């Protein structure tokens, strides 16, 4: 469990530093999905909205939508995931990050690490 992150109920995380948020999926989510084989992300310049679909991931088990935990403009996309989507599995909180967002609103409705841990236990 990463203590410097905020979490969504749909198993995405956000690391907020000033007006920028780095977004990814949780270790719990990547475990549930299995080996990730494809990641579809928004483009730089796109706007994402908290709670709305922002892309998808495909794995050997299933396909799943990705929901943005924050609102703002996409300023960077992890292009390494195009050729190495497995980084989401091997390092979901590091090299497996998905997008960087310039926030337009303060993050709201996200869970603390402790609250997310309880949710993940319940979903297991």
Tab-separated table of C-alpha atoms in Angstrom:
chain	number	residue	atom	x	y	z
A	1	UNK	CA	0.000	0.000	0.000
A	2	UNK	CA	1.411	3.353	-1.050
A	3	UNK	CA	0.888	5.970	1.675
A	4	UNK	CA	1.425	9.022	-0.591
A	5	UNK	CA	-1.464	8.177	-2.933
A	6	UNK	CA	-5.198	8.768	-3.154
A	7	UNK	CA	-7.372	5.937	-4.481
A	8	UNK	CA	-10.620	5.573	-6.413
A	9	UNK	CA	-13.242	2.907	-5.762
A	10	UNK	CA	-12.575	1.651	-9.325
A	11	UNK	CA	-8.953	0.828	-8.326
A	12	UNK	CA	-7.037	3.721	-9.899
A	13	UNK	CA	-4.580	5.857	-7.921
A	14	UNK	CA	-3.401	9.467	-8.056
A	15	UNK	CA	-0.178	10.964	-6.703
A	16	UNK	CA	-0.861	14.705	-6.426
A	17	UNK	CA	2.008	17.200	-6.317
A	18	UNK	CA	0.882	20.838	-6.539
A	19	UNK	CA	-1.353	21.081	-9.633
A	20	UNK	CA	-0.080	17.869	-11.290
A	21	UNK	CA	-1.379	14.337	-10.680
A	22	UNK	CA	0.261	11.117	-11.832
A	23	UNK	CA	-2.374	8.414	-12.412
A	24	UNK	CA	-2.143	4.624	-12.554
A	25	UNK	CA	-3.952	1.437	-11.550
A	26	UNK	CA	-3.472	-0.243	-8.219
A	27	UNK	CA	-1.552	-3.405	-7.463
A	28	UNK	CA	-4.891	-4.998	-6.543
A	29	UNK	CA	-6.310	-4.127	-9.991
A	30	UNK	CA	-3.345	-5.493	-11.923
A	31	UNK	CA	-3.461	-8.715	-9.870
A	32	UNK	CA	-7.161	-9.152	-10.691
A	33	UNK	CA	-6.557	-8.513	-14.405
A	34	UNK	CA	-3.569	-10.824	-14.808
A	35	UNK	CA	-0.892	-10.251	-17.458
A	36	UNK	CA	-1.676	-6.971	-19.218
A	37	UNK	CA	-1.183	-7.143	-22.974
A	38	UNK	CA	-2.522	-3.761	-24.194
A	39	UNK	CA	-3.144	-0.307	-22.740
A	40	UNK	CA	-5.303	2.369	-24.419
A	41	UNK	CA	-4.809	5.862	-22.980
A	42	UNK	CA	-6.004	9.374	-23.788
A	43	UNK	CA	-3.760	11.652	-25.857
A	44	UNK	CA	-1.762	14.612	-24.606
A	45	UNK	CA	-4.097	17.613	-24.651
A	46	UNK	CA	-7.219	15.542	-23.947
A	47	UNK	CA	-9.371	16.449	-20.959
A	48	UNK	CA	-10.210	13.790	-18.386
A	49	UNK	CA	-12.956	14.035	-15.790
A	50	UNK	CA	-12.994	12.354	-12.393
A	51	UNK	CA	-15.132	9.224	-12.465
A	52	UNK	CA	-15.329	9.124	-16.267
A	53	UNK	CA	-13.755	6.611	-18.628
A	54	UNK	CA	-10.264	7.600	-19.813
A	55	UNK	CA	-9.095	4.436	-21.593
A	56	UNK	CA	-8.855	0.692	-21.178
A	57	UNK	CA	-6.534	-2.198	-20.462
A	58	UNK	CA	-6.613	-5.685	-21.917
A	59	UNK	CA	-5.147	-8.732	-20.261
A	60	UNK	CA	-5.038	-12.443	-20.822
A	61	UNK	CA	-8.121	-12.676	-18.551
A	62	UNK	CA	-10.288	-9.689	-19.515
A	63	UNK	CA	-10.631	-6.166	-20.827
A	64	UNK	CA	-11.400	-3.385	-18.387
A	65	UNK	CA	-12.178	0.305	-18.643
A	66	UNK	CA	-9.957	2.825	-16.880
A	67	UNK	CA	-11.605	5.669	-14.987
A	68	UNK	CA	-9.825	8.893	-14.171
A	69	UNK	CA	-9.584	9.612	-10.448
A	70	UNK	CA	-9.001	13.334	-11.180
A	71	UNK	CA	-10.142	16.076	-13.570
A	72	UNK	CA	-7.834	18.045	-15.834
A	73	UNK	CA	-5.745	18.162	-18.998
A	74	UNK	CA	-3.502	15.249	-19.952
A	75	UNK	CA	0.039	16.654	-20.171
A	76	UNK	CA	1.963	13.381	-20.546
A	77	UNK	CA	1.200	9.779	-21.454
A	78	UNK	CA	3.446	6.858	-20.515
A	79	UNK	CA	4.401	5.926	-24.085
A	80	UNK	CA	6.574	3.038	-22.876
A	81	UNK	CA	3.373	1.100	-22.193
A	82	UNK	CA	2.687	0.846	-25.947
A	83	UNK	CA	5.593	-1.564	-26.348
A	84	UNK	CA	5.821	-2.786	-22.738
A	85	UNK	CA	2.301	-2.932	-21.205
A	86	UNK	CA	3.584	-5.505	-18.708
A	87	UNK	CA	5.158	-2.622	-16.728
A	88	UNK	CA	1.667	-2.021	-15.315
A	89	UNK	CA	1.958	-5.501	-13.750
A	90	UNK	CA	5.586	-5.361	-12.663
A	91	UNK	CA	5.613	-1.803	-11.260
A	92	UNK	CA	2.071	-0.355	-11.016
A	93	UNK	CA	3.151	2.544	-8.748
A	94	UNK	CA	6.396	3.343	-10.597
A	95	UNK	CA	7.250	2.636	-14.243
A	96	UNK	CA	3.683	1.409	-14.850
A	97	UNK	CA	2.084	4.852	-14.346
A	98	UNK	CA	-0.457	5.771	-17.037
A	99	UNK	CA	-0.858	9.552	-17.438
A	100	UNK	CA	0.082	12.918	-15.916
A	101	UNK	CA	-2.737	15.437	-15.550
A	102	UNK	CA	-2.709	19.190	-14.914
A	103	UNK	CA	-5.562	19.449	-12.428
A	104	UNK	CA	-8.518	21.750	-13.052
A	105	UNK	CA	-10.187	20.857	-9.727
A	106	UNK	CA	-9.044	19.661	-6.339
A	107	UNK	CA	-9.344	15.852	-6.192
A	108	UNK	CA	-12.551	14.912	-4.387
A	109	UNK	CA	-14.227	11.687	-3.350
A	110	UNK	CA	-10.991	9.696	-3.299
A	111	UNK	CA	-9.999	7.237	-0.612
A	112	UNK	CA	-7.090	7.402	1.810
A	113	UNK	CA	-4.647	4.454	1.782
A	114	UNK	CA	-6.403	2.998	4.834
A	115	UNK	CA	-9.872	3.351	3.296
A	116	UNK	CA	-8.659	1.790	0.037
A	117	UNK	CA	-7.088	-1.131	1.896
A	118	UNK	CA	-10.491	-1.897	3.461
A	119	UNK	CA	-12.183	-1.684	0.019
A	120	UNK	CA	-9.621	-4.028	-1.554
A	121	UNK	CA	-10.098	-6.560	1.277
A	122	UNK	CA	-13.867	-6.450	0.733
A	123	UNK	CA	-13.462	-6.918	-3.039
A	124	UNK	CA	-11.075	-9.856	-2.669
